[in-house]
Every structure is written in structure tokens, then in C-alpha cells.
Short mmCIF file of C-alpha atoms and ligand atoms in Angstrom, two decimals:
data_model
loop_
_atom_site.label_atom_id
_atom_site.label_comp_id
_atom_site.label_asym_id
_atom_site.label_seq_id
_atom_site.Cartn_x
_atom_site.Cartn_y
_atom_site.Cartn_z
CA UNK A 966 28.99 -14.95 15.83
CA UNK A 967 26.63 -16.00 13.55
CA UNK A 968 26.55 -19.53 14.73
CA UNK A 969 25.36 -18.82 17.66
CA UNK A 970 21.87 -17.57 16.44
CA UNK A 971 19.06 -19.46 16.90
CA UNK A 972 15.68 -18.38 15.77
CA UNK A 973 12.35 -19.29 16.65
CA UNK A 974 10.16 -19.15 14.01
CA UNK A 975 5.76 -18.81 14.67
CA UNK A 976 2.98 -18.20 12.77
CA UNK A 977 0.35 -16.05 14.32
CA UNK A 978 -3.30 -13.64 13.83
CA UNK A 979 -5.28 -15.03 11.06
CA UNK A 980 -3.60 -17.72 9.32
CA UNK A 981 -2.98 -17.66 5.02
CA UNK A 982 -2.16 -19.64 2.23
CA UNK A 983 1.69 -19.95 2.10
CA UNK A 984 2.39 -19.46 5.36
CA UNK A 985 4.30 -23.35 5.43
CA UNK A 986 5.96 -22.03 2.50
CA UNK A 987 7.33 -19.02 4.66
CA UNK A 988 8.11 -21.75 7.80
CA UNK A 989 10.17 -23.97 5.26
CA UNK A 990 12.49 -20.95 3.89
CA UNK A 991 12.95 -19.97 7.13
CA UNK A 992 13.91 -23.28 8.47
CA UNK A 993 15.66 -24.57 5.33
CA UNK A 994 17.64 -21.18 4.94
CA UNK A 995 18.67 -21.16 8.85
CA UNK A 996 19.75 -25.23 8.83
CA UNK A 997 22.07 -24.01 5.82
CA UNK A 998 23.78 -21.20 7.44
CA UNK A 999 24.55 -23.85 10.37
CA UNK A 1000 21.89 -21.93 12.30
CA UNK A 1001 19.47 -23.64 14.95
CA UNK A 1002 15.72 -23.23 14.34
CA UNK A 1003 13.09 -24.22 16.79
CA UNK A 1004 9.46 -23.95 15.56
CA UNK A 1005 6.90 -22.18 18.05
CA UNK A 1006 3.44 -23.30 18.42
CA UNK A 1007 0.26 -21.46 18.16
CA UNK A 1008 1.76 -18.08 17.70
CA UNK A 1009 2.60 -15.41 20.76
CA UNK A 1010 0.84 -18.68 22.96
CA UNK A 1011 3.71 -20.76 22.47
CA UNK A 1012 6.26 -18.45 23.57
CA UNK A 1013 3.99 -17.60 26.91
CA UNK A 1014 2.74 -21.05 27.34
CA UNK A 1015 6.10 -22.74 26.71
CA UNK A 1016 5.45 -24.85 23.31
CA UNK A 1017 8.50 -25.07 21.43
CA UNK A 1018 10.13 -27.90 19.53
CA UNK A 1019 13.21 -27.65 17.97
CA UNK A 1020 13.50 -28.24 13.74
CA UNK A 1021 14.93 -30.06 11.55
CA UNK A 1022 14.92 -29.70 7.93
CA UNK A 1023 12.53 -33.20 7.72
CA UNK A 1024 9.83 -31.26 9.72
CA UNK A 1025 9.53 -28.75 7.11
CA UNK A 1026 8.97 -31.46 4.38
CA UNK A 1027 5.87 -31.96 2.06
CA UNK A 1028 4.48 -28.77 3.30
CA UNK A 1029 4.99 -26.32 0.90
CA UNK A 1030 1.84 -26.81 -0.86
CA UNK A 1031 -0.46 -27.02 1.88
CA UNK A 1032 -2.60 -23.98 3.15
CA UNK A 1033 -3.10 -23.37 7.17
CA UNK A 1034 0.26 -23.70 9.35
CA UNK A 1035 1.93 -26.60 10.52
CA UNK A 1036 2.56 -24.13 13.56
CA UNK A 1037 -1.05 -23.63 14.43
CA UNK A 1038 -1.75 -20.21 14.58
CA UNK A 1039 -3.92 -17.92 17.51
CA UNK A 1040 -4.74 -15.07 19.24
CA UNK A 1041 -2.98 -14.27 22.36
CA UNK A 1042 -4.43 -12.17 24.99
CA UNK A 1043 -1.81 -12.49 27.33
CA UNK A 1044 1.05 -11.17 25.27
CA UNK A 1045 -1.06 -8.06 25.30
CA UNK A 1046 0.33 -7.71 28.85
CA UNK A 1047 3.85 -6.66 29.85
CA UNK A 1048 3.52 -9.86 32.15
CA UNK A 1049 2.29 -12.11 29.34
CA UNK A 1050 5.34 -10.65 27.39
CA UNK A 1051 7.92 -11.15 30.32
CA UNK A 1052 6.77 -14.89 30.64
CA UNK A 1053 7.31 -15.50 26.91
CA UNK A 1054 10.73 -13.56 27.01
CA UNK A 1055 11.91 -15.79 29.76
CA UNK A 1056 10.73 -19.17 27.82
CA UNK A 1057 12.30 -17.63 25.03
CA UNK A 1058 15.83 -17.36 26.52
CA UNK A 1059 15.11 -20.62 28.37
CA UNK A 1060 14.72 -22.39 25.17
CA UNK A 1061 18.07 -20.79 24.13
CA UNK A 1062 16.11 -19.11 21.23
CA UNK A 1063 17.93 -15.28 20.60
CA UNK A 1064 16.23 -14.17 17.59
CA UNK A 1065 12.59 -14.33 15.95
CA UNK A 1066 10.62 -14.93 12.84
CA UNK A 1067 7.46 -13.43 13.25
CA UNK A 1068 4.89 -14.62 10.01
CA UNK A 1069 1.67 -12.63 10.95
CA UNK A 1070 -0.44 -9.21 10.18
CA UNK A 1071 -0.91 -5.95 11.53
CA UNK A 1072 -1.78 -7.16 15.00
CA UNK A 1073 0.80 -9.35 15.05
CA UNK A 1074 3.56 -6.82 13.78
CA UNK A 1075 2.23 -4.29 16.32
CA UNK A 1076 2.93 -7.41 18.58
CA UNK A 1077 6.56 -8.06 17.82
CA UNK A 1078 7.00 -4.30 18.05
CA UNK A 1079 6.03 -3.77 21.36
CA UNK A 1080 8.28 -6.88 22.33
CA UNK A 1081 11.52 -5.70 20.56
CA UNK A 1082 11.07 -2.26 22.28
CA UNK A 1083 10.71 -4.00 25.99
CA UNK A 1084 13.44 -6.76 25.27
CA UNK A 1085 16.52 -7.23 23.52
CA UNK A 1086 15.59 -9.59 20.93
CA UNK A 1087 16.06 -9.37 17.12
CA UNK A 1088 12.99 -10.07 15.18
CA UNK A 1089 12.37 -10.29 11.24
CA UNK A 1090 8.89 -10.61 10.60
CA UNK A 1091 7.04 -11.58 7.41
CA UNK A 1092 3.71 -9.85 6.18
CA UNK A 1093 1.41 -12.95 6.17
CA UNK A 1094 -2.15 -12.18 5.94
CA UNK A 1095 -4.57 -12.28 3.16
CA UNK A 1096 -5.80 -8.88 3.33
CA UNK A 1097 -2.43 -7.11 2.24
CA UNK A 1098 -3.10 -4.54 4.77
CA UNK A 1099 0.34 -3.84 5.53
CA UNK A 1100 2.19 -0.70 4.60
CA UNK A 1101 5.54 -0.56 2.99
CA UNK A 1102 4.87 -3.83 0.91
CA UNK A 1103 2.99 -4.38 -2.34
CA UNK A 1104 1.67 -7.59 -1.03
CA UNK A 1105 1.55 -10.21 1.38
CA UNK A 1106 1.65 -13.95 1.83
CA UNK A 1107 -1.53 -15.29 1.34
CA UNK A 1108 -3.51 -12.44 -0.64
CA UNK A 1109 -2.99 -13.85 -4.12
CA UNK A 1110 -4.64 -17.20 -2.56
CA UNK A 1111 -7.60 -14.69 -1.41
CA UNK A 1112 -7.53 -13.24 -4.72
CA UNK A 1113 -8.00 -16.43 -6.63
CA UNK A 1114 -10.43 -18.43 -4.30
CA UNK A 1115 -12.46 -15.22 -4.06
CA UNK A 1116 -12.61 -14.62 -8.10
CA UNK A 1117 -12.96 -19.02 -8.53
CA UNK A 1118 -16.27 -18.29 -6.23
CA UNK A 1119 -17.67 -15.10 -8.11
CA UNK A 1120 -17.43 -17.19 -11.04
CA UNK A 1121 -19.97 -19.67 -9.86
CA UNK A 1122 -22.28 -17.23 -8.13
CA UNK A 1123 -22.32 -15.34 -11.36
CA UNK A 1124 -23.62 -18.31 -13.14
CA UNK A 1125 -27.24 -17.95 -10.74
CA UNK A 1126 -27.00 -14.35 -11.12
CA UNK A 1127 -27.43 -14.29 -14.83
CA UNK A 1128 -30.09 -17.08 -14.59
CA UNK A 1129 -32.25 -15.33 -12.27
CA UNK A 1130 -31.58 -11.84 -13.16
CA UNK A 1131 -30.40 -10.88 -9.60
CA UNK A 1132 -28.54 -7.99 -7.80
CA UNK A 1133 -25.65 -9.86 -5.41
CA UNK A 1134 -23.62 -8.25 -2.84
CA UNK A 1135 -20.96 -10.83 -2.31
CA UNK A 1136 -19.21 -9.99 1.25
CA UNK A 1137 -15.20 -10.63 0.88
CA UNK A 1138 -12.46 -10.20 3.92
CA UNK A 1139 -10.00 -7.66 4.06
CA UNK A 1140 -10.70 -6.54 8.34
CA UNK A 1141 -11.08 -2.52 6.72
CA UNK A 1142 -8.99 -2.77 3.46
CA UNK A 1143 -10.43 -2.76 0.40
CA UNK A 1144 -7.91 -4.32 -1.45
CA UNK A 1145 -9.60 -8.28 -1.90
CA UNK A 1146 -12.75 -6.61 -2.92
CA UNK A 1147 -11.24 -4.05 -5.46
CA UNK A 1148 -8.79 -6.57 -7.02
CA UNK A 1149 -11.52 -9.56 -6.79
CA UNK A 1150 -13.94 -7.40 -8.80
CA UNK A 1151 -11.62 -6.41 -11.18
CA UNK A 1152 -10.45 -10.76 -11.69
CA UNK A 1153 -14.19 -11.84 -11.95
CA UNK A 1154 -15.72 -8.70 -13.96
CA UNK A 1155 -17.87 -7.16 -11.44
CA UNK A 1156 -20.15 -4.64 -11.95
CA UNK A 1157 -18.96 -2.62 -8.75
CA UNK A 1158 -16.81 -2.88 -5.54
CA UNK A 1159 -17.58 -1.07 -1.92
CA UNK A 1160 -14.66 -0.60 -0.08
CA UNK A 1161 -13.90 1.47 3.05
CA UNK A 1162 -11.51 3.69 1.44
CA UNK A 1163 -13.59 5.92 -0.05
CA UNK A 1164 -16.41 5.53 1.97
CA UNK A 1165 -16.37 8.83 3.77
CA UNK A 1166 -16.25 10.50 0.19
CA UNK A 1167 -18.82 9.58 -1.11
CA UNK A 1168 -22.01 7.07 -0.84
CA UNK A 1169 -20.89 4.29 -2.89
CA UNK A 1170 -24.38 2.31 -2.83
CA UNK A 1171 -26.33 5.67 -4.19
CA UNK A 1172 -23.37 6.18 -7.03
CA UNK A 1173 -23.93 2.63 -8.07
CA UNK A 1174 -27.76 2.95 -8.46
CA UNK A 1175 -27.41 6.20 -10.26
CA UNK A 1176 -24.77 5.05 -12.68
CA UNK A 1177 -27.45 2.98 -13.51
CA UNK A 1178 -26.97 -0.84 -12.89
CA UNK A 1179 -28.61 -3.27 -14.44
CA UNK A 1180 -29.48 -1.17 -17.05
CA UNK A 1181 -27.90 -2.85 -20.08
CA UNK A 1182 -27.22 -6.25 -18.02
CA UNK A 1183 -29.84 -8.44 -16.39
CA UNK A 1184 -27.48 -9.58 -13.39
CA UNK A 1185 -25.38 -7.43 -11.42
CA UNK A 1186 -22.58 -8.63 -9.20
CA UNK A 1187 -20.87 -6.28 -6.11
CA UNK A 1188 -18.14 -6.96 -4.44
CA UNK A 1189 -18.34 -5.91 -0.62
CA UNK A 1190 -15.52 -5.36 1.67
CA UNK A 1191 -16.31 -7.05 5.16
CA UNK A 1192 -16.11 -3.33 7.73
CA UNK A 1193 -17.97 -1.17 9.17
CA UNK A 1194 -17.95 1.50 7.50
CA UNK A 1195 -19.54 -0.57 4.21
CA UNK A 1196 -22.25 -1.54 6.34
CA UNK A 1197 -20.95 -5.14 4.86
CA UNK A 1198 -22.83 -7.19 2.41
CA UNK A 1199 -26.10 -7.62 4.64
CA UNK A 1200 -26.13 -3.87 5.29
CA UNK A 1201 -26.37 -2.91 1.96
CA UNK A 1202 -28.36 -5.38 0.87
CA UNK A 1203 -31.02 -3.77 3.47
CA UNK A 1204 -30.84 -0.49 2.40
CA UNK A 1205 -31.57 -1.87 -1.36
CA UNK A 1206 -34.42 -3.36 0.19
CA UNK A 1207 -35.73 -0.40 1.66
CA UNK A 1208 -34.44 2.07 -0.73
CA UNK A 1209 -35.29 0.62 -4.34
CA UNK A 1210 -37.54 -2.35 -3.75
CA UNK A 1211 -37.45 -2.88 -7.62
CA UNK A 1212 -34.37 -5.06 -7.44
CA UNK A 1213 -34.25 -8.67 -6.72
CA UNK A 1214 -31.49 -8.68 -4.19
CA UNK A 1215 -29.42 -11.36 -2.85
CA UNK A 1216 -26.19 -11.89 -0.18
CA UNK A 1217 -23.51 -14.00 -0.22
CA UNK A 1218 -20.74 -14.08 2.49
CA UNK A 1219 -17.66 -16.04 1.40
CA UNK A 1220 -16.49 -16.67 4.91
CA UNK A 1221 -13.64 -18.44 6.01
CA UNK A 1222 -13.11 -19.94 2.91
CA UNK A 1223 -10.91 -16.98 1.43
CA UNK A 1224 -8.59 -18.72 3.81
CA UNK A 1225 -8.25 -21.70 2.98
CA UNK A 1226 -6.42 -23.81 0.14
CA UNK A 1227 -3.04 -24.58 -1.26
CA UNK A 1228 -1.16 -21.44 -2.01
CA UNK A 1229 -1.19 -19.94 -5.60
CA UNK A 1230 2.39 -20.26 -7.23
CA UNK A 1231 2.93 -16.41 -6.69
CA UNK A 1232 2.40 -17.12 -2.72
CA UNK A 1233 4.55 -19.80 -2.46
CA UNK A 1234 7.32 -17.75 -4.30
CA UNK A 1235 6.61 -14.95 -2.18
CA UNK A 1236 6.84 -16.45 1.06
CA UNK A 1237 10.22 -18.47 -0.04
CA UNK A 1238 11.96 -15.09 -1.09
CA UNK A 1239 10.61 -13.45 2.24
CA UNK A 1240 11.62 -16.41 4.32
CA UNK A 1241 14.93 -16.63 3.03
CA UNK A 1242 15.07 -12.77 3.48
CA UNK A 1243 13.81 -12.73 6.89
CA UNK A 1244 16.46 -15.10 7.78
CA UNK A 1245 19.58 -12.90 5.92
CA UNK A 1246 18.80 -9.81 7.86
CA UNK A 1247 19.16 -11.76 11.25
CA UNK A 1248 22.32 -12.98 10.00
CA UNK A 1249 23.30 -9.17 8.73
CA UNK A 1250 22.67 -7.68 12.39
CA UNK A 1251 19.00 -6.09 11.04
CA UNK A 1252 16.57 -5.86 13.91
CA UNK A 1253 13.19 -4.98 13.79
CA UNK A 1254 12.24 -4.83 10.65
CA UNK A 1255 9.28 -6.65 8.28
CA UNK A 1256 10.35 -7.86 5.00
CA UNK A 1257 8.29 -6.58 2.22
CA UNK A 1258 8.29 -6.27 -1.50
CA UNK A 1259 8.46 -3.22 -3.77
CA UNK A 1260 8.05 -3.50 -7.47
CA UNK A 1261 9.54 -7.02 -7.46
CA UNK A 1262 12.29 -6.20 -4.97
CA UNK A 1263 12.58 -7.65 -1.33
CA UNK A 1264 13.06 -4.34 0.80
CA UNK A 1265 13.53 -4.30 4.48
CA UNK A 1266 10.41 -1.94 6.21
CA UNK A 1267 11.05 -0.85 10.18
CA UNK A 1268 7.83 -2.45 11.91
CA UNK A 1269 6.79 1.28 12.79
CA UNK A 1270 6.13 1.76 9.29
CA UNK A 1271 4.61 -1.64 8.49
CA UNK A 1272 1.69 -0.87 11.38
CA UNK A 1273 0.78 1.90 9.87
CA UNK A 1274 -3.32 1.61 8.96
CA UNK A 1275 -3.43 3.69 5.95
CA UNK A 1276 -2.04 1.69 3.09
CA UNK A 1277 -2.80 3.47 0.09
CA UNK A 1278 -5.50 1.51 -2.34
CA UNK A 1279 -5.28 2.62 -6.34
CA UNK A 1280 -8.01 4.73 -6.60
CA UNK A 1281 -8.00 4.89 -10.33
CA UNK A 1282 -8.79 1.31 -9.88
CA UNK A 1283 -12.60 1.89 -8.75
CA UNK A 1284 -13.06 4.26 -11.50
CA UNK A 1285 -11.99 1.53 -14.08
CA UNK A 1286 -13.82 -1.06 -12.39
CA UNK A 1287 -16.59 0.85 -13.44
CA UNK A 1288 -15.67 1.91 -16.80
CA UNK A 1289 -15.06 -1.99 -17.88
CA UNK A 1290 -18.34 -2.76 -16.38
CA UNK A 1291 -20.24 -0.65 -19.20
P1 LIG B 622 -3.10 -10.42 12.77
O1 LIG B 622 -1.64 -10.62 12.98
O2 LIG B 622 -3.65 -11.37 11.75
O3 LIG B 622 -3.44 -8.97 12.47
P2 LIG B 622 -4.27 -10.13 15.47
O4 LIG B 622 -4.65 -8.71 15.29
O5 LIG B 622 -5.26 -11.03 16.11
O6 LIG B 622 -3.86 -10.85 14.11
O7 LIG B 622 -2.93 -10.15 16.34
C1 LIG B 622 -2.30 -11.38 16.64
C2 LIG B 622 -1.71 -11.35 18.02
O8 LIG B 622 -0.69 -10.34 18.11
C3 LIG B 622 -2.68 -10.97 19.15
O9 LIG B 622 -3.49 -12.05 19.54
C4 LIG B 622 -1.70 -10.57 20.24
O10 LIG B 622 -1.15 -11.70 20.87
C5 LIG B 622 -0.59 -9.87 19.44
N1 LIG B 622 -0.78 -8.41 19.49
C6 LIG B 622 -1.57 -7.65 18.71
N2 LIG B 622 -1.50 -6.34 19.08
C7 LIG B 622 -0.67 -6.29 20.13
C8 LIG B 622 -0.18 -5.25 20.98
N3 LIG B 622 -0.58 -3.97 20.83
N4 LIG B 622 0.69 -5.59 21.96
C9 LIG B 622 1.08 -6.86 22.13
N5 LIG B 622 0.66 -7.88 21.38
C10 LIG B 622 -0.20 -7.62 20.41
#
């Protein structure tokens, strides 16, 4: 039975470091179990629009260390509608493809849910996305990547700080988790991180003032989580403007390049564990479910579970940022 599987793989949402890594265990792991793999372009658009080549263990070579995804990656409007998802069925089947590997975030999770629940397809998916957002795993492909680039780029900007003994709100990623800008202040020694978690609880930007920055230091450095509900790095960076016109305040907005870059070792380990993983649980009969990894241990989370937008962030974590930041 289990010859006849044969799994498109795709990459789609936001794209992350490791996410070749995740295509090559997927395809390396299926060729091995004598299963047929056929690589999907651009995400959900591939399966609507049609763009599907089959794969062979060559076209996964070399690519391990690369950042992006050989697959192209995108946003797919048309999958948002039952038509969309009817078309991409039928090109599915068409292409003789009976199972999926879906290597995305949230929205694409929430994506392969709503697909498995119209259709009769297995899918595994695999939490890439650099903002760990996803419940039911510790992390995800791509966020140690984040984590580095984003604490390799504090570095530097602390360097001006210090020489011009300035305030900096430094903007990270993390589409309304706080997790980049917690972990990233707690890797490059900032003085403070703003994160939507706890916004509601309290006003982080008033705390920070009163706990009395800059105080002993003559350069502070905060670490902003892009969202709303922060206001983001340009937000706050207005109030302190209008609020205490005393400091010298700056902005910087690290941008796309969080996204980039060749994937940290962890990441690349990661996404070959998940990718091998993803394609086991085909091969065991498991539908529907995201791979993810508790305390070291590849677990199997139902995609209901996985969507679920209230990840839980360390709390104690912002109260030790501070502490070390005496
Ligand atoms: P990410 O996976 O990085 O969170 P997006 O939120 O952009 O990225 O989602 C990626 C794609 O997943 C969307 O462009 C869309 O094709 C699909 N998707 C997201 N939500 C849904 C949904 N509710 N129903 C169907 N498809 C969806």
C-alpha cells in the first residue's frame, strides 16, 4: 500500500531559513521508502495553477544550506475559495499526487486544514516560519535563523548606540508574537523588549521609563515586536518624542532581512528531523497532523491545535530581561 503514495511536497506564507532543508528530508526520505515525490511550486498557487514537477533525489542537491525555497513560496488568494480549492484538488489527483507536505505557518496550516476537511487527502505539514507562532511546538523552522540574524544586527546597532548615547527601538518580526523580540533581547543584552503579550496588562513603554533607563547606562537598546498592539518601533518612538523629549531617540526596522540567510545548524537539524517525520506519519496512515517538537522530541500536533493564536510566551522571561539589564 505504501508504494502507492505519492506526495507533493510545497513551501508556502512567508518563506524561512531551512525550509530546503525541510524539502530535501522530505524528498530524500520519500525516494528511500520507494515513494514518488513531486515538488509544487509557489505554494497553494501551484496546486491551483497547475505547477508541479516531479523529484528526484538530484533536485534536492546542494540545497541544504541555502535560505529562501527552491519551491518559491506565495500567497494564494484563490485557495481561500472552495473553488480555488476544488481546482487545486483536481490538479492534485491529475498529477497522481495522494498525499501532502505542507512547510508553512499559521495561515498556511489553517490552509491545509480547511482542505483536508473538504477532500480526502492526507497532509503532514511542517511548522516553517520564523516567528514560532505555532502552538503545540517549541519551535519552528526558520526562528533560530531569525534569532541569530536579529541578535548579529543588535550587535552592530549597539556599537552607534553607545557612541552617541542614544535610546533605539529596533522593530523585529514576529506578525503578533513576541517571541523574536523577547529571545533577541535576551541574545544581544537589551535593555528591554515590547511584545504584544502583555500589552493589555500593562503599558510597557511607561514601565520602562519608570524603571529608569538610561540611568546607569548611556545607551539604551529595545527590542520591538512588529503589531499593533506595540504601536511598533515608530509608534513608540513617537510617544518618546512627545512624552519625554529628554531622550535622544532613534528607529531601526530590521525588515526583511530576519528572513534571509543560510540556516543556523539547529534549523537545518530541525527541518531534517521534521521532514523525515512528516514523511513517516504518511507512511503510518497519520492524517492531518503538523509535526512539532516538545522538549527535544518530534510529536505529532492535529492542525486544530497547531492554529491556535495563543501560544504561550515565558513570561518570567521579560522580568529577567530586565533584571540582567541592571
Ligand atoms: P503563513 O503560512 O506564513 O502564515 P499566510 O497567512 O499568508 O502565510 O498563508 C499562506 C496561504 O495559506 C494563504 O495565501 C492562503 O493561500 C492559505 N490560507 C490561509 N488561510 C486560509 C484559509 N482560512 N483557508 C484557505 N486557505 C488559507
Amino acid at each position: 500500500m505504501n508504494k502507492k503514495l505519492c506526495i507533493g511536497v510545497l513551501t508556502s506564507g512567508g518563506d524561512a531559513p531551512g525550509m530546503n532543508a525541510a524539502i530535501r528530508a522530505v524528498t530524500r526520505t520519500a525516494i528511500y521508502n520507494g515513494i514518488e515525490v513531486k515538488g509544487i511550486m509557489r505554494g497553494y498557487k501551484g496546486l491551483v495553477f497547475n505547477e508541479i514537477i516531479p523529484f528526484k533525489t538530484e533536485n534536492v542537491s546542494n540545497i541544504i544550506q541555502r535560505g529562501g525555497t527552491i519551491l518559491k513560496t506565495a500567497r494564494c488568494d484563490e485557495f481561500r475559495t472552495p473553488e480555488g480549492r476544488k481546482t487545486a484538488y483536481d490538479n492534485m489527483v491529475a498529477a497522481g499526487i495522494n498525499a501532502l507536505v505542507v512547510i508553512g505557518g499559521d495561515g498556511s496550516m489553517t490552509g491545509a486544514y480547511q482542505f483536508a476537511r473538504e477532500f480526502d487527502v492526507p497532509i503532514a505539514a511542517m511548522p516553517g516560519t520564523i516567528d514560532n507562532d505555532l502552538y503545540g511546538t517549541d519551535t519552528t523552522i526558520g526562528y533560530d535563523t531569525a534569532l541569530n540574524t536579529i541578535m548579529d544586527a543588535v550587535d552592530k546597532i549597539r556599537d552607534t548606540a553607545t557612541s552617541h548615547e542614544r535610546l533605539f527601538f529596533i522593530e523585529v518580526m514576529g506578525r503578533s508574537a513576541g517571541f523574536l523580540a523577547l529571545n533577541g533581547a535576551i541574545a544581544s543584552g537589551a535593555e528591554a523588549a515590547i511584545i504584544p503579550e502583555m500589552y493589555t496588562e500593562a503599558d510597557q513603554l511607561d514601565e520602562l521609563i519608570s524603571n529608569g533607563m538610561r540611568k546607569s547606562k548611556n545607551s539604551s537598546i529595545v527590542l520591538v515586536a512588529e503589531s499593533e498592539l506595540t504601536g511598533g518601533a515608530m509608534g513608540l518612538a513617537k510617544r518618546v518624542q512627545e512624552e519625554y523629549p529628554q531622550y535622544d531617540v532613534r528607529v531601526s526596522i530590521l525588515g526583511h532581512l530576519q528572513r534571509g540567510g543560510s540556516p543556523t545548524a539547529s534549523d537545518r537539524i530541525l527541518a531534517s528531523r521534521m521532514g523525515e517525520a512528516a514523511v513517516n506519519a504518511l507512511l503510518d496512515g497519520q492524517r492531518n497532523v503538523m509535526i512539532g517538537i516538545q522538549n527535544g522530541n518530534l510529536v505529532n500536533v492535529p492542525f486544530s491545535k497547531a492554529i491556535r493564536d495563543d501560544k504561550p510566551i515565558d513570561r518570567s522571561l521579560m522580568n529577567m530581561v530586565k533584571i540582567l539589564s541592571i
